[in-house]
PDB file of C-alpha atoms in Angstrom:
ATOM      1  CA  UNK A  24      91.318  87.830  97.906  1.00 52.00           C
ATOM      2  CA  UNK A  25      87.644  87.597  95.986  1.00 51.00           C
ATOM      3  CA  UNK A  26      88.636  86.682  92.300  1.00 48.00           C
ATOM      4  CA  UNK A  27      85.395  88.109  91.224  1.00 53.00           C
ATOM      5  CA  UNK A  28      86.368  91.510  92.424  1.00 61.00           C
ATOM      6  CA  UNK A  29      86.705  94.122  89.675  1.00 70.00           C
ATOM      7  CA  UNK A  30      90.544  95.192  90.066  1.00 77.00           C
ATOM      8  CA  UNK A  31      89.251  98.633  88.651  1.00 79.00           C
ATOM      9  CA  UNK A  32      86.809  98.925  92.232  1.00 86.00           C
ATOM     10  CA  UNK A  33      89.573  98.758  94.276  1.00 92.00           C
ATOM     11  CA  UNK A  34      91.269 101.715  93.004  1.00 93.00           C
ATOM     12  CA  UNK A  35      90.614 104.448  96.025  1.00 94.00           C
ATOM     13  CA  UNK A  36      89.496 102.066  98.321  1.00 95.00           C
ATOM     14  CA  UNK A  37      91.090 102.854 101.814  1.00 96.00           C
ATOM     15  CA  UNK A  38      93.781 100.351 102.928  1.00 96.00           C
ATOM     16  CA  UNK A  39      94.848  99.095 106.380  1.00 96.00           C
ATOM     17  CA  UNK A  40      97.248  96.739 107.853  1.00 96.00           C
ATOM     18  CA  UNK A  41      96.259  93.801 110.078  1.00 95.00           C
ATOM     19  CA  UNK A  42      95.905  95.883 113.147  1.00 96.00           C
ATOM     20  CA  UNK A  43      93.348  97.919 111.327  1.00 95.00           C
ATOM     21  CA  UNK A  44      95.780 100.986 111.143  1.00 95.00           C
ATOM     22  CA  UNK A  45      95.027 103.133 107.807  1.00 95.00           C
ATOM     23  CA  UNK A  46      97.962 102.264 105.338  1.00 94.00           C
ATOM     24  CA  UNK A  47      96.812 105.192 102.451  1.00 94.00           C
ATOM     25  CA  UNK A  48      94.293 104.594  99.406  1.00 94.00           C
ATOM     26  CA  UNK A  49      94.768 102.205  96.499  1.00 94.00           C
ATOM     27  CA  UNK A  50      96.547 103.575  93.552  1.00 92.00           C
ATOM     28  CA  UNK A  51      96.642 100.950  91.096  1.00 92.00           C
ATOM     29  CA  UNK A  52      96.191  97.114  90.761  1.00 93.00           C
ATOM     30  CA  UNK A  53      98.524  94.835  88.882  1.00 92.00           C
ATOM     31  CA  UNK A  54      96.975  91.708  87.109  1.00 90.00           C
ATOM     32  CA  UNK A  55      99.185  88.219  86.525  1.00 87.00           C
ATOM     33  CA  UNK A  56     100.280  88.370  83.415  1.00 85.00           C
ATOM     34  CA  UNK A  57      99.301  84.948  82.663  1.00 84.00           C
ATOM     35  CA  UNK A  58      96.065  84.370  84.407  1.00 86.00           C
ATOM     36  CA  UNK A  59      94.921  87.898  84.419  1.00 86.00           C
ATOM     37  CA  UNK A  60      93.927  87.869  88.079  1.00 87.00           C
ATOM     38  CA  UNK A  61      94.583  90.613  90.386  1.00 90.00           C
ATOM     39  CA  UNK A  62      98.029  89.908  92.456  1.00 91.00           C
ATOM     40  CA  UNK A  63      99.301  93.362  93.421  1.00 93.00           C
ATOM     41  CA  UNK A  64      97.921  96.592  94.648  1.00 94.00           C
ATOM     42  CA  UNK A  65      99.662  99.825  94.916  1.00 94.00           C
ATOM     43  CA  UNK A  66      98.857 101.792  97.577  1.00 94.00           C
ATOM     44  CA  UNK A  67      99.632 105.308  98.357  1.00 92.00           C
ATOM     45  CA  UNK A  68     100.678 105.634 101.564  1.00 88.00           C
ATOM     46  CA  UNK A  69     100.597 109.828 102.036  1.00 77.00           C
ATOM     47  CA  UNK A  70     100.386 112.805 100.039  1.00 66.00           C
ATOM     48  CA  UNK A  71     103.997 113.168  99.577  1.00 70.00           C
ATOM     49  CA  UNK A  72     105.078 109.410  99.651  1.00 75.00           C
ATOM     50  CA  UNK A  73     105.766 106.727  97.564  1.00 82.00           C
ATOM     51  CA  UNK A  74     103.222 103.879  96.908  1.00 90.00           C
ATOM     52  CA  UNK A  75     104.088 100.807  98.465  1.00 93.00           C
ATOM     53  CA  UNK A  76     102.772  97.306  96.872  1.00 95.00           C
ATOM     54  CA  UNK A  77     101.288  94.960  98.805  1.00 95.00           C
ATOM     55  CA  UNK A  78      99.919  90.998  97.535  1.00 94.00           C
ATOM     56  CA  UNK A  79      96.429  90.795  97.369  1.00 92.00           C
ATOM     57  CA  UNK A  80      96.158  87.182  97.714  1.00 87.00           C
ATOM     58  CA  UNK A  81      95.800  86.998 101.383  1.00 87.00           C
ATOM     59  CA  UNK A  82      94.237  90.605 101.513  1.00 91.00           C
ATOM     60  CA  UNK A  83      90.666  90.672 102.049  1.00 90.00           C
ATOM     61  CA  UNK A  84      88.077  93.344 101.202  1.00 88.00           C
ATOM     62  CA  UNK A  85      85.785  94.185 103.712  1.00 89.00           C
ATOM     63  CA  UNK A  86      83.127  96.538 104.472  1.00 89.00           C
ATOM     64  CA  UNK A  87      84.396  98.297 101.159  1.00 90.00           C
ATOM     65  CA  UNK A  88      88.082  98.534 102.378  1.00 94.00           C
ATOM     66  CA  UNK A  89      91.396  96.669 101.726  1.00 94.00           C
ATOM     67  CA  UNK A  90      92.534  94.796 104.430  1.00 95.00           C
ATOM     68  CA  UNK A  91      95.762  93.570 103.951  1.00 94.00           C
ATOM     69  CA  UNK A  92      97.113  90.961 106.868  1.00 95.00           C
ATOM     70  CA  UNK A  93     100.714  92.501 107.432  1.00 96.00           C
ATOM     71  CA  UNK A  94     102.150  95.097 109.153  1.00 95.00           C
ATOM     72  CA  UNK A  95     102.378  98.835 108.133  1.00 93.00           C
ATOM     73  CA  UNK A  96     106.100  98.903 109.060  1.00 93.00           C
ATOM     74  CA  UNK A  97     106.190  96.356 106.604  1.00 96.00           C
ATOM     75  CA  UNK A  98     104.264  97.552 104.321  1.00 94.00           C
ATOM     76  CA  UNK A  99     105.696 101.055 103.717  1.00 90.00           C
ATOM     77  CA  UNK A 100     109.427  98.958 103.821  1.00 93.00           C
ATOM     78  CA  UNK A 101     108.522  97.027 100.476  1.00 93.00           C
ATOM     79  CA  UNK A 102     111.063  97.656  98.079  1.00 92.00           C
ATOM     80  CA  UNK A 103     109.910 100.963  95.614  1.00 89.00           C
ATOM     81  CA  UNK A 104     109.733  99.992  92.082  1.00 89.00           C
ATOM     82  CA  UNK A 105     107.428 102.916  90.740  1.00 85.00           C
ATOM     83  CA  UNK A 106     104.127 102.615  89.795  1.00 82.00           C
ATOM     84  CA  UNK A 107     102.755 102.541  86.280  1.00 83.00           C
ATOM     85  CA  UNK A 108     105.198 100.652  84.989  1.00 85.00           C
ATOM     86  CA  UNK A 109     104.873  96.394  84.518  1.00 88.00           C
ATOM     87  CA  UNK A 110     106.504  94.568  87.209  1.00 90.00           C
ATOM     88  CA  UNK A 111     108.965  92.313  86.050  1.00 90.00           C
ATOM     89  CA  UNK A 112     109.356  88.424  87.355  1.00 89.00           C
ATOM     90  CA  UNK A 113     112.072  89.601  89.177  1.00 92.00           C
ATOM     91  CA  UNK A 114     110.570  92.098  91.147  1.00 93.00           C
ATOM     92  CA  UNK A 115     107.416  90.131  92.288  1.00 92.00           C
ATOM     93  CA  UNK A 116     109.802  87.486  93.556  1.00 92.00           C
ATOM     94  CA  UNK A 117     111.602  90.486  95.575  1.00 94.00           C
ATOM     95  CA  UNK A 118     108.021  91.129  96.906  1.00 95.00           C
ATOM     96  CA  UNK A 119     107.133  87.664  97.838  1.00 94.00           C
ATOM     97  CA  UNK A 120     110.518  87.594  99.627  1.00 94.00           C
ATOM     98  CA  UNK A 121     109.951  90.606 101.199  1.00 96.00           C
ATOM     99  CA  UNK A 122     106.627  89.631 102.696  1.00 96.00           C
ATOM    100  CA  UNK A 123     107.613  85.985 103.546  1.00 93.00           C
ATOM    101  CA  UNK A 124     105.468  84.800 101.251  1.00 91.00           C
ATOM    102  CA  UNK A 125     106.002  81.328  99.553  1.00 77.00           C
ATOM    103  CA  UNK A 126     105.973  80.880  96.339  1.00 68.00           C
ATOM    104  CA  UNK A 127     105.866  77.265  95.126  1.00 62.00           C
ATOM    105  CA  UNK A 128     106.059  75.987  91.782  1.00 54.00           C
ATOM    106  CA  UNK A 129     103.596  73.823  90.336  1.00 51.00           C
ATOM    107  CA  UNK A 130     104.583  69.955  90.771  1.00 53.00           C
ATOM    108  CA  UNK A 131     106.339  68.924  87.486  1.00 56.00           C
ATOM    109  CA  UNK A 132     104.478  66.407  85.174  1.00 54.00           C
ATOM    110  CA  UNK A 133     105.064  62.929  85.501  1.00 60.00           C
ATOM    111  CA  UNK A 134     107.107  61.690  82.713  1.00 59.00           C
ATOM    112  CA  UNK A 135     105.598  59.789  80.680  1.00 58.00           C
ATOM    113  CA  UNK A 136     105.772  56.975  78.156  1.00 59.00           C
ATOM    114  CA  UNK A 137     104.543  58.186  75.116  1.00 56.00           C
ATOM    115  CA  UNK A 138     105.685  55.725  72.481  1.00 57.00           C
ATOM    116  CA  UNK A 139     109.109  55.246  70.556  1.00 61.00           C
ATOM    117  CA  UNK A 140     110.491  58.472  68.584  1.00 56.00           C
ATOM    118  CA  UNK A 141     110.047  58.896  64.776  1.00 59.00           C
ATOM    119  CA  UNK A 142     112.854  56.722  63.130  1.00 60.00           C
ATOM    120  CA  UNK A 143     113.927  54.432  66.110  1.00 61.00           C
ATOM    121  CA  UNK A 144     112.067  51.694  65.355  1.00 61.00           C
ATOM    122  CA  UNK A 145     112.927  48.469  65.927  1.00 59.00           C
ATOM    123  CA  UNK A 146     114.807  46.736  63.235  1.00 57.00           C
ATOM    124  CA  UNK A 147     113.844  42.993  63.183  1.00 58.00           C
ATOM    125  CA  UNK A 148     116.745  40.899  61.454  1.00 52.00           C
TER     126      UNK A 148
END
């Protein structure tokens, strides 16, 4: 997904799944909570159904539509969590799951040797 997207443009932007069938119309757009980034869109699917949310990482926009690289089976199977609400950590790792998506963890930091620890010095006899 463009980074340097507006989330607030996508909102009522047609959607469709990756065999160009219309999915519904954006409804919202969740931002990382650390990074601030667009990472989820809510999209209505119909006038009388739920909104189903879909990752926007490997979701392109093109020609002025969402284009989001699953199918809508998929899609409108996503597990319902409401909109308007924050998504908790929880509940974005249900979605990754859901959409086979991995989600790796930064490599941890090498340790390092930063010196001896306040009070541990050596004590030369």
């Amino acid at each position: 997904m463009q980074t340097d997207i507006d989330p607030r443009n996508l909102i009522g932007r047609k959607a469709f799944d990756r065999n160009g069938t219309k999915i519904g119309t954006v409804d919202e757009v969740y931002l990382d909570d650390a990074t601030g980034v667009p990472e989820w869109a809510a999209i209505r699917t119909g006038l009388f159904t739920r909104d189903a949310f879909v990752p926007l990482e490997p979701s392109e926009l093109v020609d002025g539509s969402l284009h989001v690289p699953f199918d809508r089976t998929l899609i409108k199977d996503a597990p319902d969590f409401g909109v308007g609400r924050h998504l908790s950590p929880d509940q974005e790792l249900q979605l990754y799951h859901h959409y086979g998506l991995d989600l790796t963890t930064p490599p941890p930091l090498p340790d390092r040797d930063f010196g001896r620890l306040a009070g541990t010095e050596d004590v030369e006899a």
